PDB file of C-alpha atoms and ligand atoms in Angstrom:
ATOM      1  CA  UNK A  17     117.324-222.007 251.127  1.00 97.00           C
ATOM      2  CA  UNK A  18     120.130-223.600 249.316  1.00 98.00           C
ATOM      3  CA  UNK A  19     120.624-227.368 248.265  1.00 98.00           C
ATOM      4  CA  UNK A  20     123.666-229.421 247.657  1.00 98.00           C
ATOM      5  CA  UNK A  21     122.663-232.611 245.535  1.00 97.00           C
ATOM      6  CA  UNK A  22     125.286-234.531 245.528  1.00 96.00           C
ATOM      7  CA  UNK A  23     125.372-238.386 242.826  1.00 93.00           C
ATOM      8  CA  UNK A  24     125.522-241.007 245.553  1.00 93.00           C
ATOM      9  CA  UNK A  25     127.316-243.097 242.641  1.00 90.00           C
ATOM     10  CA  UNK A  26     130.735-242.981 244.984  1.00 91.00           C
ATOM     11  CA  UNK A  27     132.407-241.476 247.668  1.00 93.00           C
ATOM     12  CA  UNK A  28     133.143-237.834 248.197  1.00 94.00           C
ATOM     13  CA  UNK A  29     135.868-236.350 246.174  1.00 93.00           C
ATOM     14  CA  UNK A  30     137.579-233.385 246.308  1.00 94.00           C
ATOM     15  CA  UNK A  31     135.200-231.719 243.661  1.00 94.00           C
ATOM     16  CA  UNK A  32     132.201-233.074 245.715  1.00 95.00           C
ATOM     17  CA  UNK A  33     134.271-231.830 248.358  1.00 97.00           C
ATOM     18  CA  UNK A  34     134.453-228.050 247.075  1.00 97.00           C
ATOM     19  CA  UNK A  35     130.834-228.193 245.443  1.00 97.00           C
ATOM     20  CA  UNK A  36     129.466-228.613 248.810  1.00 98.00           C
ATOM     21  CA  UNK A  37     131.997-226.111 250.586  1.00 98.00           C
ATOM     22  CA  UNK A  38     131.044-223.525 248.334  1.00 98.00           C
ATOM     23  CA  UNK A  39     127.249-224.149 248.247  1.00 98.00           C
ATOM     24  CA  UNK A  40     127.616-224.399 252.025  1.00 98.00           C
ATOM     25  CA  UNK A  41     129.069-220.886 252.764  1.00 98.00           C
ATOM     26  CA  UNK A  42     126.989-219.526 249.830  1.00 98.00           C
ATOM     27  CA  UNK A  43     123.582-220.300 252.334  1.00 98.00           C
ATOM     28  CA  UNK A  44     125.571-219.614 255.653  1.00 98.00           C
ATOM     29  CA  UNK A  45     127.135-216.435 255.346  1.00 98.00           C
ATOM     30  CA  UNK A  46     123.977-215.337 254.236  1.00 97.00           C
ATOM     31  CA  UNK A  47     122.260-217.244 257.223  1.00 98.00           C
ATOM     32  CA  UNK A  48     120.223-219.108 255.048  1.00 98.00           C
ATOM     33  CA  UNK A  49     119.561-222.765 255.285  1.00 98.00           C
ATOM     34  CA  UNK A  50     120.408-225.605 253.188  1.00 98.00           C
ATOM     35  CA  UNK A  51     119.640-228.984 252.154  1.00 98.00           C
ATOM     36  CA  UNK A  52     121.356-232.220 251.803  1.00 98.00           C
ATOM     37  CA  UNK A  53     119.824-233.946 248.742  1.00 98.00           C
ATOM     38  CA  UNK A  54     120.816-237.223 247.936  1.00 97.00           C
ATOM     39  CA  UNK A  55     120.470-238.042 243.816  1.00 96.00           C
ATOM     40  CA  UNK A  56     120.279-241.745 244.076  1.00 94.00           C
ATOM     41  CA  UNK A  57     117.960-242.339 241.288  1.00 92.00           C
ATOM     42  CA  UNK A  58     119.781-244.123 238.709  1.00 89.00           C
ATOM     43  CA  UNK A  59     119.077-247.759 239.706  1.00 83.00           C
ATOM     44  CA  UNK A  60     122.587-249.223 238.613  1.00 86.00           C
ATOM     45  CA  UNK A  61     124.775-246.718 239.824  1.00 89.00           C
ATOM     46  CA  UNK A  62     123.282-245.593 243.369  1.00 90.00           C
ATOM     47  CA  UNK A  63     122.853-247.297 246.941  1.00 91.00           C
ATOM     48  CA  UNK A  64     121.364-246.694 249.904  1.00 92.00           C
ATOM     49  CA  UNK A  65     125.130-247.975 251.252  1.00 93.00           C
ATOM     50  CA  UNK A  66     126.666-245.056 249.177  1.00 93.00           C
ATOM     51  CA  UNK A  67     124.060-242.736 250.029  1.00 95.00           C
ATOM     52  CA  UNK A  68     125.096-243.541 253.791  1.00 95.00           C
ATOM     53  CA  UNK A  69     128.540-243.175 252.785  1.00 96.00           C
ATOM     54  CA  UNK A  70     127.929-239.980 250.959  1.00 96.00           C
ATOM     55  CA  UNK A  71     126.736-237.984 254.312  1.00 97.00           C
ATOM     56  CA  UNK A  72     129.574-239.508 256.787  1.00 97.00           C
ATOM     57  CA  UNK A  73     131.814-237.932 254.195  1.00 97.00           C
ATOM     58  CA  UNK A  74     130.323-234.431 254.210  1.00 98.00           C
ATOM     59  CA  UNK A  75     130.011-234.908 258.193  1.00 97.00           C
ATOM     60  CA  UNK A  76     133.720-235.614 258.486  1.00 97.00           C
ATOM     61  CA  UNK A  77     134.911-232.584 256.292  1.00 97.00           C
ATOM     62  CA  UNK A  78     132.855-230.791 258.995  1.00 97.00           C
ATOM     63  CA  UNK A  79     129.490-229.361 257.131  1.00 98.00           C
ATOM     64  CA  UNK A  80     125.867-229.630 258.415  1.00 98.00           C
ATOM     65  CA  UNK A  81     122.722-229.624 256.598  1.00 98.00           C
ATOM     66  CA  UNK A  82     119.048-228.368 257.502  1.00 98.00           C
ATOM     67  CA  UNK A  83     117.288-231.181 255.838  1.00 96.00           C
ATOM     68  CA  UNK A  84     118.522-234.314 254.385  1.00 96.00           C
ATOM     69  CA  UNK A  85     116.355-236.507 252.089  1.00 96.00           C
ATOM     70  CA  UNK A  86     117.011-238.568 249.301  1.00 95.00           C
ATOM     71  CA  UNK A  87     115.524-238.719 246.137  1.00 96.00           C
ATOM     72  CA  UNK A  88     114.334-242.236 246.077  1.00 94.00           C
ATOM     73  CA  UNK A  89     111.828-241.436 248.663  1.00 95.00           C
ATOM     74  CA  UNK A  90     110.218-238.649 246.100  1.00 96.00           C
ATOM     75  CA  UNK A  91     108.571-240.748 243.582  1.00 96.00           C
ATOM     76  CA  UNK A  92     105.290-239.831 244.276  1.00 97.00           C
ATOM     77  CA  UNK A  93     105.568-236.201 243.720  1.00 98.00           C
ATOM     78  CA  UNK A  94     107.773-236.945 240.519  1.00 98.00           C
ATOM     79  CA  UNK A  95     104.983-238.806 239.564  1.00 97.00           C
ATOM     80  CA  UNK A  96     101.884-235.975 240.187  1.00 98.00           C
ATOM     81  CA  UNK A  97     104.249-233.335 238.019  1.00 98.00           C
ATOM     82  CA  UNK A  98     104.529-235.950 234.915  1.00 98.00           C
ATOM     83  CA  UNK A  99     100.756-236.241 235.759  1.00 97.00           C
ATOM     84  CA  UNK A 100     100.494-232.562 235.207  1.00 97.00           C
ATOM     85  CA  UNK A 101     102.682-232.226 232.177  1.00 97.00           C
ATOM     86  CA  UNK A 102     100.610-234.993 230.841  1.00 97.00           C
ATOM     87  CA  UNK A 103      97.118-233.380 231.127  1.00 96.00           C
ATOM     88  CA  UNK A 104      98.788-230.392 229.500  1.00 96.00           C
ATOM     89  CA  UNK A 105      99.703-232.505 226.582  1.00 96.00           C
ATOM     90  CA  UNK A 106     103.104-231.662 226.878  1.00 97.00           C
ATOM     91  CA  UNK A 107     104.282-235.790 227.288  1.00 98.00           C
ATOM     92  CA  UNK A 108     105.411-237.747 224.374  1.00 98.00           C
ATOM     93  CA  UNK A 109     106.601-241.352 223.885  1.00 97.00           C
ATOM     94  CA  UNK A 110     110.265-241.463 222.395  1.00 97.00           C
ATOM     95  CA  UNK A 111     110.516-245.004 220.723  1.00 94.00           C
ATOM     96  CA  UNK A 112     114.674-243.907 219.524  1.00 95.00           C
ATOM     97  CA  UNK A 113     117.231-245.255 219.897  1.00 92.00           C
ATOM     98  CA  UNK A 114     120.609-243.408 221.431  1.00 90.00           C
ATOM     99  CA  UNK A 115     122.431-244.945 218.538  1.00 93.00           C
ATOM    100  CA  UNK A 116     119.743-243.166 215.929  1.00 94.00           C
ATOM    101  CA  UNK A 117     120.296-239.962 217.887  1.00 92.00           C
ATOM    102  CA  UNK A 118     124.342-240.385 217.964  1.00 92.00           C
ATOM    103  CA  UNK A 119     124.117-240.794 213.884  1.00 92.00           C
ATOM    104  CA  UNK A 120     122.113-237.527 213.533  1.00 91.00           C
ATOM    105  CA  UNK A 121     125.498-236.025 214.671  1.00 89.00           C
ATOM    106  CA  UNK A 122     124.084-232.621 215.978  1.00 90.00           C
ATOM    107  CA  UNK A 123     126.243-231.696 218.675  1.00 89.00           C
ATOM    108  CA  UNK A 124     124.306-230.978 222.309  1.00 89.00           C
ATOM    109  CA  UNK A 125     125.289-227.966 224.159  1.00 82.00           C
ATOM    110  CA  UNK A 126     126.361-230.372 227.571  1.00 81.00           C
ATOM    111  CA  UNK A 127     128.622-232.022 225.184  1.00 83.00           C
ATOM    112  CA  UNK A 128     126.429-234.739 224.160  1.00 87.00           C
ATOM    113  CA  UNK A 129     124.201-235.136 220.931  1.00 92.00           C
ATOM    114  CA  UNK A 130     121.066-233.242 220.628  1.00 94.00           C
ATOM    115  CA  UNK A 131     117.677-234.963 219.703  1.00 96.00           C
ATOM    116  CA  UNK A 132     115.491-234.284 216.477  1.00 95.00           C
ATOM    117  CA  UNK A 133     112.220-234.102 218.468  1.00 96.00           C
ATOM    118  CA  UNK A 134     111.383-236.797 216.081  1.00 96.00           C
ATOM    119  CA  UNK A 135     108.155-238.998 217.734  1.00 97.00           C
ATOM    120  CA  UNK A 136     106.992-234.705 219.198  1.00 96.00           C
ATOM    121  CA  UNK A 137     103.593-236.462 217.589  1.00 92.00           C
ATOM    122  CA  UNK A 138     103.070-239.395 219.621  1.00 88.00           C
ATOM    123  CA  UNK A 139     101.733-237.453 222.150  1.00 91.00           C
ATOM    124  CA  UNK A 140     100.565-239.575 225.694  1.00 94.00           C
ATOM    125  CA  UNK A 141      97.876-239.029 228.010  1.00 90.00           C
ATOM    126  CA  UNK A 142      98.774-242.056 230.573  1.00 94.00           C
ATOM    127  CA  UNK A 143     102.731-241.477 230.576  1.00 96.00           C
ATOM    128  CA  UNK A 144     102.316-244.935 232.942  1.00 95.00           C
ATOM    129  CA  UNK A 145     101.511-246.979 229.800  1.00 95.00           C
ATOM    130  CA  UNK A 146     104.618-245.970 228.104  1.00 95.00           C
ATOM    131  CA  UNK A 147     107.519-248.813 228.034  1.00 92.00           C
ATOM    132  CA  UNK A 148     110.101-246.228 226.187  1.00 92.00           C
ATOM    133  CA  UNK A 149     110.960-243.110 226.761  1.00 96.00           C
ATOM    134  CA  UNK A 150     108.847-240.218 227.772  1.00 98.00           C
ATOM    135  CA  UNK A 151     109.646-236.600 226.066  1.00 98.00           C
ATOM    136  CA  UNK A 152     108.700-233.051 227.110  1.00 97.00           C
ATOM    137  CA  UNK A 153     107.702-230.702 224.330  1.00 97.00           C
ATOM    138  CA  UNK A 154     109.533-227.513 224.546  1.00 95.00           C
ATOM    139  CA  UNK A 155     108.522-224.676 222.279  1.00 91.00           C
ATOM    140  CA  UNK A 156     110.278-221.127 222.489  1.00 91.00           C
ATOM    141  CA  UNK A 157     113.722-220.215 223.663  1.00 96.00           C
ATOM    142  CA  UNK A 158     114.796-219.574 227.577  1.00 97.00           C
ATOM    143  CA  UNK A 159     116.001-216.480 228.567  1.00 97.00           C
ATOM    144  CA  UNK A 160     118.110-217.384 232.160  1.00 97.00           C
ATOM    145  CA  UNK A 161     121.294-215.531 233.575  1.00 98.00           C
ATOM    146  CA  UNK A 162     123.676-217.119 235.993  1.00 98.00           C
ATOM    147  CA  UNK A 163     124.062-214.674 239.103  1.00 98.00           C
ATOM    148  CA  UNK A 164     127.577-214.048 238.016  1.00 97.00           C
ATOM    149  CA  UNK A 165     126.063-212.429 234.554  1.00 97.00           C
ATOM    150  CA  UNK A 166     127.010-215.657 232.348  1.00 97.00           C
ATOM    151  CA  UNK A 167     124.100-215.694 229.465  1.00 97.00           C
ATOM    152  CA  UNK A 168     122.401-219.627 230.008  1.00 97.00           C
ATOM    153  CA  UNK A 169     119.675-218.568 227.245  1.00 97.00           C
ATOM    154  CA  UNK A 170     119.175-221.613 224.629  1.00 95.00           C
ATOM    155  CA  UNK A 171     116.010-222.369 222.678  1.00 94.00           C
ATOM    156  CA  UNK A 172     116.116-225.624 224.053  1.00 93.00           C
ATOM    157  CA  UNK A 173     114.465-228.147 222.163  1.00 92.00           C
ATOM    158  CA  UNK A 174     117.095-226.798 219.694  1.00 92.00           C
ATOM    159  CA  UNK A 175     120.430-226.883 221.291  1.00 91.00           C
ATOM    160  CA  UNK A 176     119.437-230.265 222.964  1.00 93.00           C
ATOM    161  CA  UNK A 177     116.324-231.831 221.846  1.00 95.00           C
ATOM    162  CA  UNK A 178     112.988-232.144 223.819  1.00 96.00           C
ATOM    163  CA  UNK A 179     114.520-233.535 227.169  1.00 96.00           C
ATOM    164  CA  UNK A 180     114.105-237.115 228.740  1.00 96.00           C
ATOM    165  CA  UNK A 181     111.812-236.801 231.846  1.00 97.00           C
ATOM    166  CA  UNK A 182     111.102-240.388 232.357  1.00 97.00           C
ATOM    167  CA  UNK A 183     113.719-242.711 231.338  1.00 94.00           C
ATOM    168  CA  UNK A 184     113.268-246.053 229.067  1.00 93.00           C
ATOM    169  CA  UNK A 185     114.520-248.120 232.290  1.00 91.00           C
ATOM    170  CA  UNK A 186     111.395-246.047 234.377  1.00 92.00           C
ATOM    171  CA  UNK A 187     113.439-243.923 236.396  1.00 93.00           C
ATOM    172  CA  UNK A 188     112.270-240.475 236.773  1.00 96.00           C
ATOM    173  CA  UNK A 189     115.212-237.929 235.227  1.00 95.00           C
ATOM    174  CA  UNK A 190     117.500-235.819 236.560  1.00 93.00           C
ATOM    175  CA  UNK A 191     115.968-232.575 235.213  1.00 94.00           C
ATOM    176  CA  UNK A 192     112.428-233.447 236.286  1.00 98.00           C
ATOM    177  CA  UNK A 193     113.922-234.641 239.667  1.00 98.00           C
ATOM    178  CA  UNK A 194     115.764-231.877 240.534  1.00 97.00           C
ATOM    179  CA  UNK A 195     113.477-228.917 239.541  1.00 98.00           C
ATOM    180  CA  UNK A 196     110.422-230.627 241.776  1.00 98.00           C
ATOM    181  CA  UNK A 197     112.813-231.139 244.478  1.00 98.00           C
ATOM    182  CA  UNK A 198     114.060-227.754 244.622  1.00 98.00           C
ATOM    183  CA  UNK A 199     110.155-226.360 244.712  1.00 98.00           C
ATOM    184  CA  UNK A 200     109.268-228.562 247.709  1.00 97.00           C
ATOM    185  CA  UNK A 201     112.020-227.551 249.709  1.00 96.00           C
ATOM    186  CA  UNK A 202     111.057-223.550 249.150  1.00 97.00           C
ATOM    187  CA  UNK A 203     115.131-223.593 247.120  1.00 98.00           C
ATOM    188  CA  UNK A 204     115.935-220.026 246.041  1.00 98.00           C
ATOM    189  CA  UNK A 205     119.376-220.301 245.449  1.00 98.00           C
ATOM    190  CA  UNK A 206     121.262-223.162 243.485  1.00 98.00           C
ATOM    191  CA  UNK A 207     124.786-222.876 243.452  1.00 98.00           C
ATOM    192  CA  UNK A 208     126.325-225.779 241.898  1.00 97.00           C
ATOM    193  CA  UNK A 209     129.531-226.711 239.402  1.00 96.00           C
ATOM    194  CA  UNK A 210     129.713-225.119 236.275  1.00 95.00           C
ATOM    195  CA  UNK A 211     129.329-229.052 234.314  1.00 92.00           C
ATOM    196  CA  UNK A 212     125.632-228.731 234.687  1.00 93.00           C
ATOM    197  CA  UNK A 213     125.038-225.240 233.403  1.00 95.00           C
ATOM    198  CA  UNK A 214     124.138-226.360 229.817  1.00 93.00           C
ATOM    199  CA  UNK A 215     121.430-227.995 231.669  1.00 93.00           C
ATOM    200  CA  UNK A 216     120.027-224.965 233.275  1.00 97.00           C
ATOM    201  CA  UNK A 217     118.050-223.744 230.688  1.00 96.00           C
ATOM    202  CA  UNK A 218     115.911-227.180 230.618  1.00 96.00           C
ATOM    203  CA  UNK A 219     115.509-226.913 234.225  1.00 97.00           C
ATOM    204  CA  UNK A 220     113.806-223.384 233.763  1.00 97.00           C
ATOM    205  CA  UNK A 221     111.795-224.588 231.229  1.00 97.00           C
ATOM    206  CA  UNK A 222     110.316-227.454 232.837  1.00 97.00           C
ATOM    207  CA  UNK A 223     109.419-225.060 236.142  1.00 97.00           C
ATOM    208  CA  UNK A 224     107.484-222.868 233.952  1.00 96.00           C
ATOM    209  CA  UNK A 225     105.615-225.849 232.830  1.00 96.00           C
ATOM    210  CA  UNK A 226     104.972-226.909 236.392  1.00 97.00           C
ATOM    211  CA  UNK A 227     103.897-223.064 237.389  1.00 97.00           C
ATOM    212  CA  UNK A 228     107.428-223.370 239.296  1.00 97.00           C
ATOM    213  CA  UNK A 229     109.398-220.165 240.253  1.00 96.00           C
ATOM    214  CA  UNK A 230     112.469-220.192 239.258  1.00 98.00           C
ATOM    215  CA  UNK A 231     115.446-219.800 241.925  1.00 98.00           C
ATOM    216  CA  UNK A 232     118.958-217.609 241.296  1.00 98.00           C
ATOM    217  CA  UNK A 233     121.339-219.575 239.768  1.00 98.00           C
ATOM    218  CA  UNK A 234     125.310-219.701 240.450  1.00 98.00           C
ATOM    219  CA  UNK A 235     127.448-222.018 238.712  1.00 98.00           C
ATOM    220  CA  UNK A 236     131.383-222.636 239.900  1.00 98.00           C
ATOM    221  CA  UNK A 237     134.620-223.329 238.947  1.00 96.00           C
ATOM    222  CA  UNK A 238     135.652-227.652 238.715  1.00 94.00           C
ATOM    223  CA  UNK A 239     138.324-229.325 240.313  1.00 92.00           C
ATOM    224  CA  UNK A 240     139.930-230.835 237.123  1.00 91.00           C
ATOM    225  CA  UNK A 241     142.089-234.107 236.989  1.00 85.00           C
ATOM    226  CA  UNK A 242     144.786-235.621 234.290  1.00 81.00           C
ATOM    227  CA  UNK A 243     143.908-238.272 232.649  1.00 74.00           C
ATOM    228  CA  UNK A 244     146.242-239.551 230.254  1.00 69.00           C
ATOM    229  CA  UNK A 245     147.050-236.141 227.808  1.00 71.00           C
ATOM    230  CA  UNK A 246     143.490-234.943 229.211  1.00 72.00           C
ATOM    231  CA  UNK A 247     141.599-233.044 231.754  1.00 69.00           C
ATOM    232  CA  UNK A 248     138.869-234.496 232.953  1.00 71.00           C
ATOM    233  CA  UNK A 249     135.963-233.208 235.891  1.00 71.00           C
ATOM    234  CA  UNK A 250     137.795-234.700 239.383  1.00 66.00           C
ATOM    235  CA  UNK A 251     136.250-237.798 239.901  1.00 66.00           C
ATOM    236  CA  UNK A 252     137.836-241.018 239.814  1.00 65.00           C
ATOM    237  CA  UNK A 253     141.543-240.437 240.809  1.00 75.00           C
ATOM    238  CA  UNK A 254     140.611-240.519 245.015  1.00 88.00           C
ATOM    239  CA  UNK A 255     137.512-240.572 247.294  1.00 91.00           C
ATOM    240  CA  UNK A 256     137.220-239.890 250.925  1.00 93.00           C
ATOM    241  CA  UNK A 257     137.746-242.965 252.624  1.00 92.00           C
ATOM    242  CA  UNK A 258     141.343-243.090 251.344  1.00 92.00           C
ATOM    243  CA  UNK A 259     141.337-239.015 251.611  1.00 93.00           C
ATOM    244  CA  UNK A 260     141.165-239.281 255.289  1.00 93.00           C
ATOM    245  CA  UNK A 261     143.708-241.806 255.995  1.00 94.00           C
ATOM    246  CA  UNK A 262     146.423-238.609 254.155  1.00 94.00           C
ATOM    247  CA  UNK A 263     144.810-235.861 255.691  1.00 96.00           C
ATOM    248  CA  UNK A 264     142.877-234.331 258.344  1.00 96.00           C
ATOM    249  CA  UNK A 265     139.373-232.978 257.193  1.00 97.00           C
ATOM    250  CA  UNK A 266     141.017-229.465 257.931  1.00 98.00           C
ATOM    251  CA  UNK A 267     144.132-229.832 256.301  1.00 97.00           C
ATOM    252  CA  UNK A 268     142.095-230.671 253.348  1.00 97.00           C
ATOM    253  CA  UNK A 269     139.722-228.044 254.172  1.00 98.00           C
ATOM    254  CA  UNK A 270     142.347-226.004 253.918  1.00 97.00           C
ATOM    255  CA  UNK A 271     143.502-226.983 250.435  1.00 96.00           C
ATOM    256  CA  UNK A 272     140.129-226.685 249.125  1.00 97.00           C
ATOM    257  CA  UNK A 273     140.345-222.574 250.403  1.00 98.00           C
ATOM    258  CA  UNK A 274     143.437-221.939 249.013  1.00 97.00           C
ATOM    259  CA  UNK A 275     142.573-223.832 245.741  1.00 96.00           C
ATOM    260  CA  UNK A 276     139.512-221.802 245.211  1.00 97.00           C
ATOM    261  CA  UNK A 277     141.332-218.359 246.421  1.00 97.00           C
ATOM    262  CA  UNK A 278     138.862-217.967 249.487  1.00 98.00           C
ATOM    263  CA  UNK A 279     142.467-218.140 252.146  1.00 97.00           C
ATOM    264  CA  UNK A 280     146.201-217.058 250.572  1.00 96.00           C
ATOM    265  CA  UNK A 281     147.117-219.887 251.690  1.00 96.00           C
ATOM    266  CA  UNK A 282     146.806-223.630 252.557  1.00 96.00           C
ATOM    267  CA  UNK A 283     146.291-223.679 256.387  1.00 97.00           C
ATOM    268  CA  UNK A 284     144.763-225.850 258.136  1.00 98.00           C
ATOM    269  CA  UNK A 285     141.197-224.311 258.392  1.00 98.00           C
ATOM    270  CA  UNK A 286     137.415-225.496 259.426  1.00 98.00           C
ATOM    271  CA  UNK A 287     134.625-224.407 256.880  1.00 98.00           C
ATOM    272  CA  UNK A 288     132.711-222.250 259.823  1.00 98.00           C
ATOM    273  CA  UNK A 289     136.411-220.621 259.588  1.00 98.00           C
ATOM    274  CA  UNK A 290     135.302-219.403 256.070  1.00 98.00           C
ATOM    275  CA  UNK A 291     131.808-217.900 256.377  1.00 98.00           C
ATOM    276  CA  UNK A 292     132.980-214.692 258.371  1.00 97.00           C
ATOM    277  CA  UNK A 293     134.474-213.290 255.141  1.00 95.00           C
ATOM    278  CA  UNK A 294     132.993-215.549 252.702  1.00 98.00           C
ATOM    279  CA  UNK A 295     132.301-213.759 249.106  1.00 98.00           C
ATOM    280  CA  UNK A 296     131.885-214.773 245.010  1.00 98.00           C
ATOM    281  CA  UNK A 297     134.255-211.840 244.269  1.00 97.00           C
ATOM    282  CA  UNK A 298     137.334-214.278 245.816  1.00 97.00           C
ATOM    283  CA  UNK A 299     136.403-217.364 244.203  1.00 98.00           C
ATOM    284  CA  UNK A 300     138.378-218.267 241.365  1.00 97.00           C
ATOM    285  CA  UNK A 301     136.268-218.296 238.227  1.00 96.00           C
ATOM    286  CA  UNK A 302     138.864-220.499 236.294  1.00 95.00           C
ATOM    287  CA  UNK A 303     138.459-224.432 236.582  1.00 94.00           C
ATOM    288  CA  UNK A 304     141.880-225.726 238.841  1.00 94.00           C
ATOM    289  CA  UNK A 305     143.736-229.042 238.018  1.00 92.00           C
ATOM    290  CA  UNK A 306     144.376-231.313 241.097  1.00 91.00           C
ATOM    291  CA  UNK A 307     146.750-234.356 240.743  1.00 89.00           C
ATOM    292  CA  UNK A 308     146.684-237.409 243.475  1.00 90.00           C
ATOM    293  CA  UNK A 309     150.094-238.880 243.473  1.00 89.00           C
ATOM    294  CA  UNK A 310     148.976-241.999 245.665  1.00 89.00           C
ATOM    295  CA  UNK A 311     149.649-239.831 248.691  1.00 90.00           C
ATOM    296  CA  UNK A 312     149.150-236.524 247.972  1.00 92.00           C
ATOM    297  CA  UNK A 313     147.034-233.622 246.535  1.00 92.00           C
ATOM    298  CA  UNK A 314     149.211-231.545 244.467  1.00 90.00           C
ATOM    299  CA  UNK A 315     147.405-228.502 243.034  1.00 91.00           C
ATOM    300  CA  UNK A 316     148.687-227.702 239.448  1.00 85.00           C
ATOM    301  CA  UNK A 317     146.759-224.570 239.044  1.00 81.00           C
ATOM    302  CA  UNK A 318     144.855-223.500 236.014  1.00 79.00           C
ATOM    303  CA  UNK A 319     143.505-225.154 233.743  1.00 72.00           C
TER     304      UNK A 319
HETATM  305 ZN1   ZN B 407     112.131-240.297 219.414  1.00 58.19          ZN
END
């Protein structure tokens, strides 16, 4: 079983686009399954009218799914695994501040700013009762390779800091999120953009916690865009509801192939097109820069 777990904070782009295309012909050309997860749980950013919009998008660029749930609907068994890590004494309350932890200056391996582990003593039994954050105690590095032989070891608590797994506001966190998610839904691959594979090592650690097994792990290249002097992860530059009024989901289906170096060139194509003689070998391993002109895609290559 696979999963693609998409932000609902927006439409599809053409990263989201290539995410799911690759995760997609990762499960079906080895006629495995895979999930549609919706990651809606940051209450400012996500709603149920993007989550909507999220799967009309996938539909239209022509993949299907196995399951499709979204993450909002999982509180409960978010909940029961804090429970756990609580009777374990592994929950803490964080009272800091992200300005405290930006002046501490120790540089985070996902490009943030790693945490002290400063409150590791206020250890909680009701996490419930908490109004900041709540902290995970992580002792001991992580030894974790990507598929593709990329070392993902850290000594976590470390190279980031004891991670978040409930946040101040009371949403559950990403890392928590994900890692229950993926056990539930019997996930034994997770194939997924190289941005999150700093994170990877947290993930591990918190299913070992949670008596989780841990599922092979593939990360990918981006779809990079300008902005300004810089390039940035492709995300704000064009979504698919203006995508689809300049292309045809298999023109841009296309694109997306020859981009990544699965077809030599940029022919119109349908991802079921692409699982025949789908493999990692052909996949680009270099990040590629895609430019939106107002009317056009125009892939610049490399990074
Ligand atoms: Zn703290």
């Amino acid at each position: 079983m696979n999963r693609f777990a998409p932000s609902t904070t927006g439409r599809a782009h053409p990263g989201t686009l290539l995410a799911a295309l690759l995760c997609w012909l990762d499960a079906r050309s080895r006629g495995a399954e895979v999930a549609l997860r919706m990651e809606d749980l940051d209450p400012q950013r996500c709603t149920p009218a993007l989550a909507t919009a999220m799967g009309e998008d996938l539909a239209w660029f022509g993949l299907d799914w196995d399951q499709v749930s979204v993450q909002s609907s999982h509180q409960a068994r978010y909940h029961a695994a804090l429970d756990r890590l609580a009777d374990a004494g592994l929950l803490y309350a964080c009272t800091c501040s992200r300005s405290r932890i930006k002046a501490l200056a120790r540089p985070a391996a996902d490009g943030g700013f790693a945490y002290d582990n400063a409150c590791r003593d206020a250890a909680v039994s009701d996490w419930r009762q908490v109004a900041g954050a709540v902290r995970m105690r992580l002792d001991g590095a992580i030894s974790i390779r990507d598929e593709d032989g990329t070392d993902l070891g850290q000594d976590v608590a470390v190279a980031m800091g004891d991670p978040v797994l409930r946040r101040r506001d009371g949403a559950v966190a990403y890392h928590l999120a994900s890692v229950v998610d993926d056990a539930a839904s019997g996930v034994t691959r997770v194939v997924r953009g190289r941005d999150l594979a700093a994170s990877t090592a947290i993930q591990v650690a918190v299913q070992r916690a949670l008596g989780l097994r841990t599922p092979v792990y593939r990360h990918h290249l981006l779809v990079l865009e300008r902005r300004g002097t810089k390039l940035a992860k492709f995300h704000g530059a064009v979504g698919a509801d203006v995508l689809c009024e300049h292309y045809g989901s298999a023109q841009l289906c296309g694109i997306l192939a020859h981009l990544s170096g699965l077809r030599d060139s940029a022919a119109a194509c349908h991802p079921h097109d692409l699982i025949a003689d789908f493999s990692w070998d052909r996949v680009r391993v270099r990040d590629q820069v895609l430019d939106w002109t107002g009317s056009d895609l125009v892939w610049g290559g490399d990074e």
